[in-house]
């Protein structure tokens, strides 16, 4: 999906060492790449295909921390993001009329 398009993703986050669930599996809808969620999630969905499932191993505190999801990255603690891209709005915004573009 392109940046700014609405995506639907199933997301779960676990601590790599203990396997402890840090974020229960849940469906999230958001505009990809606009910063609503952490970089580990947002930047990954931009590279995914519909139906694809990936595991992102995140060690960077800034990329893993997400106040909206109540996730706090820790130094030298690996977090595993389990992401499935369920759907995304594949509308071609470049072919839309100006009012439709502004409504997005």
PDB file of N, CA and C in Angstrom:
ATOM      1  N   UNK A   1       0.822  -1.210   0.000  1.00  0.00           N
ATOM      2  CA  UNK A   1       0.000   0.000   0.000  1.00  0.00           C
ATOM      3  C   UNK A   1       0.858   1.263   0.000  1.00  0.00           C
ATOM      4  N   UNK A   2       0.318   2.315  -0.521  1.00  0.00           N
ATOM      5  CA  UNK A   2       1.025   3.591  -0.545  1.00  0.00           C
ATOM      6  C   UNK A   2       0.797   4.336   0.768  1.00  0.00           C
ATOM      7  N   UNK A   3       1.714   5.231   1.066  1.00  0.00           N
ATOM      8  CA  UNK A   3       1.596   6.039   2.275  1.00  0.00           C
ATOM      9  C   UNK A   3       0.288   6.821   2.246  1.00  0.00           C
ATOM     10  N   UNK A   4      -0.409   6.820   3.370  1.00  0.00           N
ATOM     11  CA  UNK A   4      -1.657   7.555   3.490  1.00  0.00           C
ATOM     12  C   UNK A   4      -2.897   6.741   3.190  1.00  0.00           C
ATOM     13  N   UNK A   5      -2.750   5.555   2.602  1.00  0.00           N
ATOM     14  CA  UNK A   5      -3.908   4.714   2.335  1.00  0.00           C
ATOM     15  C   UNK A   5      -4.340   4.000   3.609  1.00  0.00           C
ATOM     16  N   UNK A   6      -5.636   3.785   3.744  1.00  0.00           N
ATOM     17  CA  UNK A   6      -6.143   3.077   4.916  1.00  0.00           C
ATOM     18  C   UNK A   6      -5.840   1.583   4.800  1.00  0.00           C
ATOM     19  N   UNK A   7      -5.256   1.041   5.859  1.00  0.00           N
ATOM     20  CA  UNK A   7      -4.945  -0.384   5.900  1.00  0.00           C
ATOM     21  C   UNK A   7      -5.662  -1.023   7.085  1.00  0.00           C
ATOM     22  N   UNK A   8      -5.893  -2.324   6.969  1.00  0.00           N
ATOM     23  CA  UNK A   8      -6.428  -3.115   8.067  1.00  0.00           C
ATOM     24  C   UNK A   8      -5.417  -4.220   8.323  1.00  0.00           C
ATOM     25  N   UNK A   9      -4.916  -4.279   9.532  1.00  0.00           N
ATOM     26  CA  UNK A   9      -3.891  -5.270   9.876  1.00  0.00           C
ATOM     27  C   UNK A   9      -4.230  -5.947  11.200  1.00  0.00           C
ATOM     28  N   UNK A  10      -3.901  -7.235  11.275  1.00  0.00           N
ATOM     29  CA  UNK A  10      -4.009  -7.980  12.526  1.00  0.00           C
ATOM     30  C   UNK A  10      -2.626  -7.909  13.164  1.00  0.00           C
ATOM     31  N   UNK A  11      -2.569  -7.488  14.416  1.00  0.00           N
ATOM     32  CA  UNK A  11      -1.284  -7.244  15.068  1.00  0.00           C
ATOM     33  C   UNK A  11      -1.255  -7.876  16.457  1.00  0.00           C
ATOM     34  N   UNK A  12      -0.131  -8.492  16.777  1.00  0.00           N
ATOM     35  CA  UNK A  12       0.133  -9.019  18.116  1.00  0.00           C
ATOM     36  C   UNK A  12       1.603  -8.749  18.399  1.00  0.00           C
ATOM     37  N   UNK A  13       1.929  -8.428  19.637  1.00  0.00           N
ATOM     38  CA  UNK A  13       3.317  -8.159  20.008  1.00  0.00           C
ATOM     39  C   UNK A  13       3.678  -8.993  21.227  1.00  0.00           C
ATOM     40  N   UNK A  14       4.857  -9.629  21.135  1.00  0.00           N
ATOM     41  CA  UNK A  14       5.334 -10.461  22.249  1.00  0.00           C
ATOM     42  C   UNK A  14       6.784 -10.122  22.574  1.00  0.00           C
ATOM     43  N   UNK A  15       7.131 -10.329  23.837  1.00  0.00           N
ATOM     44  CA  UNK A  15       8.518 -10.222  24.274  1.00  0.00           C
ATOM     45  C   UNK A  15       9.272 -11.425  23.701  1.00  0.00           C
ATOM     46  N   UNK A  16      10.420 -11.183  23.095  1.00  0.00           N
ATOM     47  CA  UNK A  16      11.167 -12.264  22.441  1.00  0.00           C
ATOM     48  C   UNK A  16      11.701 -13.282  23.440  1.00  0.00           C
ATOM     49  N   UNK A  17      12.212 -12.815  24.585  1.00  0.00           N
ATOM     50  CA  UNK A  17      12.805 -13.726  25.571  1.00  0.00           C
ATOM     51  C   UNK A  17      11.774 -14.612  26.262  1.00  0.00           C
ATOM     52  N   UNK A  18      10.740 -13.988  26.786  1.00  0.00           N
ATOM     53  CA  UNK A  18       9.778 -14.728  27.613  1.00  0.00           C
ATOM     54  C   UNK A  18       8.561 -15.233  26.836  1.00  0.00           C
ATOM     55  N   UNK A  19       8.287 -14.636  25.679  1.00  0.00           N
ATOM     56  CA  UNK A  19       7.080 -14.986  24.938  1.00  0.00           C
ATOM     57  C   UNK A  19       5.837 -14.302  25.496  1.00  0.00           C
ATOM     58  N   UNK A  20       6.029 -13.475  26.523  1.00  0.00           N
ATOM     59  CA  UNK A  20       4.915 -12.760  27.146  1.00  0.00           C
ATOM     60  C   UNK A  20       4.230 -11.869  26.116  1.00  0.00           C
ATOM     61  N   UNK A  21       2.904 -11.923  26.096  1.00  0.00           N
ATOM     62  CA  UNK A  21       2.126 -11.095  25.173  1.00  0.00           C
ATOM     63  C   UNK A  21       2.118  -9.654  25.691  1.00  0.00           C
ATOM     64  N   UNK A  22       2.630  -8.738  24.878  1.00  0.00           N
ATOM     65  CA  UNK A  22       2.673  -7.327  25.240  1.00  0.00           C
ATOM     66  C   UNK A  22       1.495  -6.573  24.639  1.00  0.00           C
ATOM     67  N   UNK A  23       0.965  -7.111  23.539  1.00  0.00           N
ATOM     68  CA  UNK A  23      -0.227  -6.559  22.897  1.00  0.00           C
ATOM     69  C   UNK A  23      -1.045  -7.736  22.388  1.00  0.00           C
ATOM     70  N   UNK A  24      -2.237  -7.888  22.947  1.00  0.00           N
ATOM     71  CA  UNK A  24      -3.133  -8.965  22.518  1.00  0.00           C
ATOM     72  C   UNK A  24      -3.427  -8.817  21.028  1.00  0.00           C
ATOM     73  N   UNK A  25      -3.603  -9.932  20.351  1.00  0.00           N
ATOM     74  CA  UNK A  25      -3.909  -9.927  18.922  1.00  0.00           C
ATOM     75  C   UNK A  25      -5.179  -9.118  18.682  1.00  0.00           C
ATOM     76  N   UNK A  26      -5.053  -8.128  17.784  1.00  0.00           N
ATOM     77  CA  UNK A  26      -6.194  -7.272  17.499  1.00  0.00           C
ATOM     78  C   UNK A  26      -6.114  -6.709  16.093  1.00  0.00           C
ATOM     79  N   UNK A  27      -7.277  -6.346  15.576  1.00  0.00           N
ATOM     80  CA  UNK A  27      -7.347  -5.754  14.249  1.00  0.00           C
ATOM     81  C   UNK A  27      -7.251  -4.241  14.384  1.00  0.00           C
ATOM     82  N   UNK A  28      -6.355  -3.650  13.601  1.00  0.00           N
ATOM     83  CA  UNK A  28      -6.179  -2.202  13.610  1.00  0.00           C
ATOM     84  C   UNK A  28      -6.449  -1.646  12.221  1.00  0.00           C
ATOM     85  N   UNK A  29      -7.146  -0.518  12.148  1.00  0.00           N
ATOM     86  CA  UNK A  29      -7.360   0.204  10.898  1.00  0.00           C
ATOM     87  C   UNK A  29      -6.706   1.569  11.057  1.00  0.00           C
ATOM     88  N   UNK A  30      -5.880   1.928  10.080  1.00  0.00           N
ATOM     89  CA  UNK A  30      -5.200   3.218  10.156  1.00  0.00           C
ATOM     90  C   UNK A  30      -4.665   3.616   8.791  1.00  0.00           C
ATOM     91  N   UNK A  31      -4.295   4.875   8.656  1.00  0.00           N
ATOM     92  CA  UNK A  31      -3.692   5.362   7.420  1.00  0.00           C
ATOM     93  C   UNK A  31      -2.188   5.108   7.526  1.00  0.00           C
ATOM     94  N   UNK A  32      -1.696   4.260   6.654  1.00  0.00           N
ATOM     95  CA  UNK A  32      -0.309   3.788   6.728  1.00  0.00           C
ATOM     96  C   UNK A  32       0.708   4.911   6.535  1.00  0.00           C
ATOM     97  N   UNK A  33       1.735   4.866   7.368  1.00  0.00           N
ATOM     98  CA  UNK A  33       2.870   5.762   7.218  1.00  0.00           C
ATOM     99  C   UNK A  33       2.664   7.174   7.711  1.00  0.00           C
ATOM    100  N   UNK A  34       1.566   7.445   8.402  1.00  0.00           N
ATOM    101  CA  UNK A  34       1.301   8.805   8.851  1.00  0.00           C
ATOM    102  C   UNK A  34       1.592   9.025  10.330  1.00  0.00           C
ATOM    103  N   UNK A  35       2.134   8.011  11.008  1.00  0.00           N
ATOM    104  CA  UNK A  35       2.610   8.192  12.370  1.00  0.00           C
ATOM    105  C   UNK A  35       1.616   7.945  13.488  1.00  0.00           C
ATOM    106  N   UNK A  36       0.468   7.342  13.202  1.00  0.00           N
ATOM    107  CA  UNK A  36      -0.470   7.049  14.282  1.00  0.00           C
ATOM    108  C   UNK A  36       0.107   6.001  15.216  1.00  0.00           C
ATOM    109  N   UNK A  37       0.823   5.022  14.655  1.00  0.00           N
ATOM    110  CA  UNK A  37       1.424   3.948  15.444  1.00  0.00           C
ATOM    111  C   UNK A  37       2.938   3.960  15.263  1.00  0.00           C
ATOM    112  N   UNK A  38       3.614   3.087  15.986  1.00  0.00           N
ATOM    113  CA  UNK A  38       5.082   3.052  15.974  1.00  0.00           C
ATOM    114  C   UNK A  38       5.629   2.665  14.592  1.00  0.00           C
ATOM    115  N   UNK A  39       6.873   3.020  14.354  1.00  0.00           N
ATOM    116  CA  UNK A  39       7.532   2.761  13.071  1.00  0.00           C
ATOM    117  C   UNK A  39       7.617   1.271  12.758  1.00  0.00           C
ATOM    118  N   UNK A  40       7.787   0.444  13.774  1.00  0.00           N
ATOM    119  CA  UNK A  40       7.880  -1.001  13.543  1.00  0.00           C
ATOM    120  C   UNK A  40       6.633  -1.520  12.834  1.00  0.00           C
ATOM    121  N   UNK A  41       5.496  -0.957  13.137  1.00  0.00           N
ATOM    122  CA  UNK A  41       4.237  -1.360  12.509  1.00  0.00           C
ATOM    123  C   UNK A  41       3.992  -0.596  11.206  1.00  0.00           C
ATOM    124  N   UNK A  42       4.036   0.719  11.285  1.00  0.00           N
ATOM    125  CA  UNK A  42       3.676   1.546  10.132  1.00  0.00           C
ATOM    126  C   UNK A  42       4.599   1.368   8.933  1.00  0.00           C
ATOM    127  N   UNK A  43       5.888   1.331   9.156  1.00  0.00           N
ATOM    128  CA  UNK A  43       6.815   1.197   8.036  1.00  0.00           C
ATOM    129  C   UNK A  43       6.767  -0.201   7.424  1.00  0.00           C
ATOM    130  N   UNK A  44       6.429  -1.182   8.231  1.00  0.00           N
ATOM    131  CA  UNK A  44       6.350  -2.553   7.732  1.00  0.00           C
ATOM    132  C   UNK A  44       5.152  -2.741   6.813  1.00  0.00           C
ATOM    133  N   UNK A  45       3.969  -2.250   7.210  1.00  0.00           N
ATOM    134  CA  UNK A  45       2.782  -2.470   6.374  1.00  0.00           C
ATOM    135  C   UNK A  45       2.914  -1.831   5.000  1.00  0.00           C
ATOM    136  N   UNK A  46       3.716  -0.777   4.899  1.00  0.00           N
ATOM    137  CA  UNK A  46       3.924  -0.132   3.598  1.00  0.00           C
ATOM    138  C   UNK A  46       4.612  -1.069   2.601  1.00  0.00           C
ATOM    139  N   UNK A  47       5.330  -2.053   3.104  1.00  0.00           N
ATOM    140  CA  UNK A  47       6.081  -2.975   2.250  1.00  0.00           C
ATOM    141  C   UNK A  47       5.373  -4.312   2.041  1.00  0.00           C
ATOM    142  N   UNK A  48       4.219  -4.480   2.655  1.00  0.00           N
ATOM    143  CA  UNK A  48       3.536  -5.769   2.626  1.00  0.00           C
ATOM    144  C   UNK A  48       2.506  -5.869   1.505  1.00  0.00           C
ATOM    145  N   UNK A  49       2.145  -7.116   1.182  1.00  0.00           N
ATOM    146  CA  UNK A  49       1.091  -7.404   0.225  1.00  0.00           C
ATOM    147  C   UNK A  49      -0.125  -7.896   0.999  1.00  0.00           C
ATOM    148  N   UNK A  50      -1.289  -7.715   0.419  1.00  0.00           N
ATOM    149  CA  UNK A  50      -2.527  -8.178   1.046  1.00  0.00           C
ATOM    150  C   UNK A  50      -2.439  -9.675   1.329  1.00  0.00           C
ATOM    151  N   UNK A  51      -2.767 -10.056   2.575  1.00  0.00           N
ATOM    152  CA  UNK A  51      -2.730 -11.454   2.982  1.00  0.00           C
ATOM    153  C   UNK A  51      -1.376 -11.913   3.507  1.00  0.00           C
ATOM    154  N   UNK A  52      -0.364 -11.083   3.378  1.00  0.00           N
ATOM    155  CA  UNK A  52       0.979 -11.451   3.839  1.00  0.00           C
ATOM    156  C   UNK A  52       1.067 -11.374   5.362  1.00  0.00           C
ATOM    157  N   UNK A  53       1.824 -12.308   5.936  1.00  0.00           N
ATOM    158  CA  UNK A  53       2.071 -12.330   7.379  1.00  0.00           C
ATOM    159  C   UNK A  53       3.575 -12.229   7.597  1.00  0.00           C
ATOM    160  N   UNK A  54       3.993 -11.370   8.517  1.00  0.00           N
ATOM    161  CA  UNK A  54       5.416 -11.205   8.813  1.00  0.00           C
ATOM    162  C   UNK A  54       5.633 -11.131  10.316  1.00  0.00           C
ATOM    163  N   UNK A  55       6.876 -11.377  10.712  1.00  0.00           N
ATOM    164  CA  UNK A  55       7.299 -11.164  12.091  1.00  0.00           C
ATOM    165  C   UNK A  55       8.429 -10.144  12.034  1.00  0.00           C
ATOM    166  N   UNK A  56       8.229  -9.030  12.724  1.00  0.00           N
ATOM    167  CA  UNK A  56       9.239  -7.977  12.780  1.00  0.00           C
ATOM    168  C   UNK A  56       9.901  -8.048  14.146  1.00  0.00           C
ATOM    169  N   UNK A  57      11.205  -8.258  14.156  1.00  0.00           N
ATOM    170  CA  UNK A  57      11.966  -8.298  15.403  1.00  0.00           C
ATOM    171  C   UNK A  57      12.529  -6.899  15.623  1.00  0.00           C
ATOM    172  N   UNK A  58      12.002  -6.243  16.629  1.00  0.00           N
ATOM    173  CA  UNK A  58      12.330  -4.842  16.870  1.00  0.00           C
ATOM    174  C   UNK A  58      13.170  -4.685  18.132  1.00  0.00           C
ATOM    175  N   UNK A  59      14.340  -4.087  17.967  1.00  0.00           N
ATOM    176  CA  UNK A  59      15.252  -3.850  19.078  1.00  0.00           C
ATOM    177  C   UNK A  59      15.406  -2.354  19.374  1.00  0.00           C
ATOM    178  N   UNK A  60      15.094  -1.522  18.393  1.00  0.00           N
ATOM    179  CA  UNK A  60      15.230  -0.079  18.535  1.00  0.00           C
ATOM    180  C   UNK A  60      14.099   0.476  19.406  1.00  0.00           C
ATOM    181  N   UNK A  61      14.443   1.077  20.525  1.00  0.00           N
ATOM    182  CA  UNK A  61      13.455   1.562  21.495  1.00  0.00           C
ATOM    183  C   UNK A  61      12.468   2.531  20.842  1.00  0.00           C
ATOM    184  N   UNK A  62      12.964   3.472  20.065  1.00  0.00           N
ATOM    185  CA  UNK A  62      12.094   4.472  19.446  1.00  0.00           C
ATOM    186  C   UNK A  62      11.122   3.839  18.454  1.00  0.00           C
ATOM    187  N   UNK A  63      11.565   2.838  17.725  1.00  0.00           N
ATOM    188  CA  UNK A  63      10.717   2.189  16.718  1.00  0.00           C
ATOM    189  C   UNK A  63       9.670   1.270  17.330  1.00  0.00           C
ATOM    190  N   UNK A  64       9.930   0.780  18.538  1.00  0.00           N
ATOM    191  CA  UNK A  64       9.030  -0.170  19.213  1.00  0.00           C
ATOM    192  C   UNK A  64       8.036   0.501  20.147  1.00  0.00           C
ATOM    193  N   UNK A  65       8.357   1.675  20.627  1.00  0.00           N
ATOM    194  CA  UNK A  65       7.522   2.359  21.606  1.00  0.00           C
ATOM    195  C   UNK A  65       6.291   2.957  20.935  1.00  0.00           C
ATOM    196  N   UNK A  66       5.125   2.694  21.525  1.00  0.00           N
ATOM    197  CA  UNK A  66       3.876   3.170  20.953  1.00  0.00           C
ATOM    198  C   UNK A  66       2.872   3.474  22.063  1.00  0.00           C
ATOM    199  N   UNK A  67       2.727   4.753  22.412  1.00  0.00           N
ATOM    200  CA  UNK A  67       1.781   5.119  23.467  1.00  0.00           C
ATOM    201  C   UNK A  67       0.343   4.709  23.151  1.00  0.00           C
ATOM    202  N   UNK A  68      -0.060   4.782  21.892  1.00  0.00           N
ATOM    203  CA  UNK A  68      -1.427   4.437  21.505  1.00  0.00           C
ATOM    204  C   UNK A  68      -1.735   2.962  21.764  1.00  0.00           C
ATOM    205  N   UNK A  69      -0.709   2.104  21.665  1.00  0.00           N
ATOM    206  CA  UNK A  69      -0.887   0.673  21.895  1.00  0.00           C
ATOM    207  C   UNK A  69      -0.353   0.241  23.262  1.00  0.00           C
ATOM    208  N   UNK A  70       0.093   1.208  24.050  1.00  0.00           N
ATOM    209  CA  UNK A  70       0.644   0.950  25.381  1.00  0.00           C
ATOM    210  C   UNK A  70       1.876   0.034  25.321  1.00  0.00           C
ATOM    211  N   UNK A  71       2.727   0.264  24.322  1.00  0.00           N
ATOM    212  CA  UNK A  71       3.968  -0.499  24.176  1.00  0.00           C
ATOM    213  C   UNK A  71       5.144   0.389  24.525  1.00  0.00           C
ATOM    214  N   UNK A  72       6.034  -0.133  25.363  1.00  0.00           N
ATOM    215  CA  UNK A  72       7.225   0.618  25.755  1.00  0.00           C
ATOM    216  C   UNK A  72       8.444  -0.244  25.467  1.00  0.00           C
ATOM    217  N   UNK A  73       9.251   0.205  24.505  1.00  0.00           N
ATOM    218  CA  UNK A  73      10.481  -0.511  24.186  1.00  0.00           C
ATOM    219  C   UNK A  73      11.499  -0.336  25.296  1.00  0.00           C
ATOM    220  N   UNK A  74      12.351  -1.326  25.475  1.00  0.00           N
ATOM    221  CA  UNK A  74      13.401  -1.260  26.488  1.00  0.00           C
ATOM    222  C   UNK A  74      14.740  -1.545  25.835  1.00  0.00           C
ATOM    223  N   UNK A  75      15.790  -0.934  26.370  1.00  0.00           N
ATOM    224  CA  UNK A  75      17.148  -1.179  25.867  1.00  0.00           C
ATOM    225  C   UNK A  75      17.465  -2.664  25.908  1.00  0.00           C
ATOM    226  N   UNK A  76      18.020  -3.168  24.827  1.00  0.00           N
ATOM    227  CA  UNK A  76      18.472  -4.562  24.706  1.00  0.00           C
ATOM    228  C   UNK A  76      17.351  -5.582  24.909  1.00  0.00           C
ATOM    229  N   UNK A  77      16.093  -5.170  24.707  1.00  0.00           N
ATOM    230  CA  UNK A  77      14.951  -6.088  24.798  1.00  0.00           C
ATOM    231  C   UNK A  77      14.320  -6.175  23.419  1.00  0.00           C
ATOM    232  N   UNK A  78      14.261  -7.378  22.890  1.00  0.00           N
ATOM    233  CA  UNK A  78      13.709  -7.614  21.572  1.00  0.00           C
ATOM    234  C   UNK A  78      12.196  -7.835  21.670  1.00  0.00           C
ATOM    235  N   UNK A  79      11.461  -7.117  20.827  1.00  0.00           N
ATOM    236  CA  UNK A  79      10.006  -7.275  20.750  1.00  0.00           C
ATOM    237  C   UNK A  79       9.658  -7.840  19.381  1.00  0.00           C
ATOM    238  N   UNK A  80       8.777  -8.833  19.354  1.00  0.00           N
ATOM    239  CA  UNK A  80       8.338  -9.421  18.095  1.00  0.00           C
ATOM    240  C   UNK A  80       6.945  -8.924  17.745  1.00  0.00           C
ATOM    241  N   UNK A  81       6.847  -8.277  16.589  1.00  0.00           N
ATOM    242  CA  UNK A  81       5.567  -7.799  16.069  1.00  0.00           C
ATOM    243  C   UNK A  81       5.078  -8.808  15.036  1.00  0.00           C
ATOM    244  N   UNK A  82       3.955  -9.428  15.305  1.00  0.00           N
ATOM    245  CA  UNK A  82       3.334 -10.374  14.373  1.00  0.00           C
ATOM    246  C   UNK A  82       2.254  -9.592  13.626  1.00  0.00           C
ATOM    247  N   UNK A  83       2.463  -9.407  12.332  1.00  0.00           N
ATOM    248  CA  UNK A  83       1.582  -8.541  11.548  1.00  0.00           C
ATOM    249  C   UNK A  83       1.041  -9.300  10.338  1.00  0.00           C
ATOM    250  N   UNK A  84      -0.254  -9.202  10.141  1.00  0.00           N
ATOM    251  CA  UNK A  84      -0.884  -9.727   8.932  1.00  0.00           C
ATOM    252  C   UNK A  84      -1.637  -8.574   8.276  1.00  0.00           C
ATOM    253  N   UNK A  85      -1.328  -8.292   7.014  1.00  0.00           N
ATOM    254  CA  UNK A  85      -2.037  -7.243   6.290  1.00  0.00           C
ATOM    255  C   UNK A  85      -3.310  -7.847   5.718  1.00  0.00           C
ATOM    256  N   UNK A  86      -4.428  -7.486   6.309  1.00  0.00           N
ATOM    257  CA  UNK A  86      -5.712  -8.050   5.918  1.00  0.00           C
ATOM    258  C   UNK A  86      -6.247  -7.368   4.659  1.00  0.00           C
ATOM    259  N   UNK A  87      -6.175  -6.052   4.628  1.00  0.00           N
ATOM    260  CA  UNK A  87      -6.735  -5.320   3.494  1.00  0.00           C
ATOM    261  C   UNK A  87      -6.159  -3.918   3.457  1.00  0.00           C
ATOM    262  N   UNK A  88      -6.286  -3.279   2.300  1.00  0.00           N
ATOM    263  CA  UNK A  88      -5.954  -1.868   2.198  1.00  0.00           C
ATOM    264  C   UNK A  88      -6.753  -1.250   1.072  1.00  0.00           C
ATOM    265  N   UNK A  89      -6.978   0.049   1.187  1.00  0.00           N
ATOM    266  CA  UNK A  89      -7.739   0.789   0.188  1.00  0.00           C
ATOM    267  C   UNK A  89      -6.815   1.049  -0.992  1.00  0.00           C
ATOM    268  N   UNK A  90      -7.080   0.381  -2.094  1.00  0.00           N
ATOM    269  CA  UNK A  90      -6.204   0.486  -3.257  1.00  0.00           C
ATOM    270  C   UNK A  90      -6.665   1.558  -4.236  1.00  0.00           C
ATOM    271  N   UNK A  91      -7.481   2.505  -3.785  1.00  0.00           N
ATOM    272  CA  UNK A  91      -7.948   3.578  -4.665  1.00  0.00           C
ATOM    273  C   UNK A  91      -6.760   4.352  -5.212  1.00  0.00           C
ATOM    274  N   UNK A  92      -6.863   4.717  -6.447  1.00  0.00           N
ATOM    275  CA  UNK A  92      -5.806   5.505  -7.087  1.00  0.00           C
ATOM    276  C   UNK A  92      -6.102   6.980  -6.854  1.00  0.00           C
ATOM    277  N   UNK A  93      -5.481   7.558  -5.845  1.00  0.00           N
ATOM    278  CA  UNK A  93      -5.776   8.952  -5.502  1.00  0.00           C
ATOM    279  C   UNK A  93      -5.350   9.928  -6.593  1.00  0.00           C
ATOM    280  N   UNK A  94      -4.419   9.532  -7.450  1.00  0.00           N
ATOM    281  CA  UNK A  94      -3.946  10.426  -8.493  1.00  0.00           C
ATOM    282  C   UNK A  94      -4.966  10.594  -9.611  1.00  0.00           C
ATOM    283  N   UNK A  95      -5.880   9.634  -9.779  1.00  0.00           N
ATOM    284  CA  UNK A  95      -6.890   9.740 -10.830  1.00  0.00           C
ATOM    285  C   UNK A  95      -8.200  10.335 -10.296  1.00  0.00           C
ATOM    286  N   UNK A  96      -8.266  10.626  -9.002  1.00  0.00           N
ATOM    287  CA  UNK A  96      -9.482  11.182  -8.410  1.00  0.00           C
ATOM    288  C   UNK A  96      -9.611  12.666  -8.728  1.00  0.00           C
ATOM    289  N   UNK A  97     -10.865  13.133  -8.712  1.00  0.00           N
ATOM    290  CA  UNK A  97     -11.127  14.562  -8.825  1.00  0.00           C
ATOM    291  C   UNK A  97     -10.665  15.246  -7.525  1.00  0.00           C
ATOM    292  N   UNK A  98     -10.397  16.538  -7.602  1.00  0.00           N
ATOM    293  CA  UNK A  98      -9.866  17.270  -6.450  1.00  0.00           C
ATOM    294  C   UNK A  98     -10.715  17.142  -5.178  1.00  0.00           C
ATOM    295  N   UNK A  99     -12.061  17.270  -5.225  1.00  0.00           N
ATOM    296  CA  UNK A  99     -12.853  17.113  -3.984  1.00  0.00           C
ATOM    297  C   UNK A  99     -12.708  15.738  -3.336  1.00  0.00           C
ATOM    298  N   UNK A 100     -12.598  14.707  -4.164  1.00  0.00           N
ATOM    299  CA  UNK A 100     -12.429  13.352  -3.627  1.00  0.00           C
ATOM    300  C   UNK A 100     -11.065  13.198  -2.960  1.00  0.00           C
ATOM    301  N   UNK A 101     -10.043  13.817  -3.552  1.00  0.00           N
ATOM    302  CA  UNK A 101      -8.697  13.771  -2.948  1.00  0.00           C
ATOM    303  C   UNK A 101      -8.708  14.446  -1.584  1.00  0.00           C
ATOM    304  N   UNK A 102      -9.358  15.583  -1.493  1.00  0.00           N
ATOM    305  CA  UNK A 102      -9.401  16.341  -0.239  1.00  0.00           C
ATOM    306  C   UNK A 102     -10.189  15.591   0.833  1.00  0.00           C
ATOM    307  N   UNK A 103     -11.160  14.815   0.424  1.00  0.00           N
ATOM    308  CA  UNK A 103     -11.968  14.057   1.374  1.00  0.00           C
ATOM    309  C   UNK A 103     -11.180  12.930   1.996  1.00  0.00           C
ATOM    310  N   UNK A 104     -10.108  12.497   1.372  1.00  0.00           N
ATOM    311  CA  UNK A 104      -9.289  11.408   1.896  1.00  0.00           C
ATOM    312  C   UNK A 104      -8.457  11.962   2.981  1.00  0.00           C
TER     313      UNK A 104
END
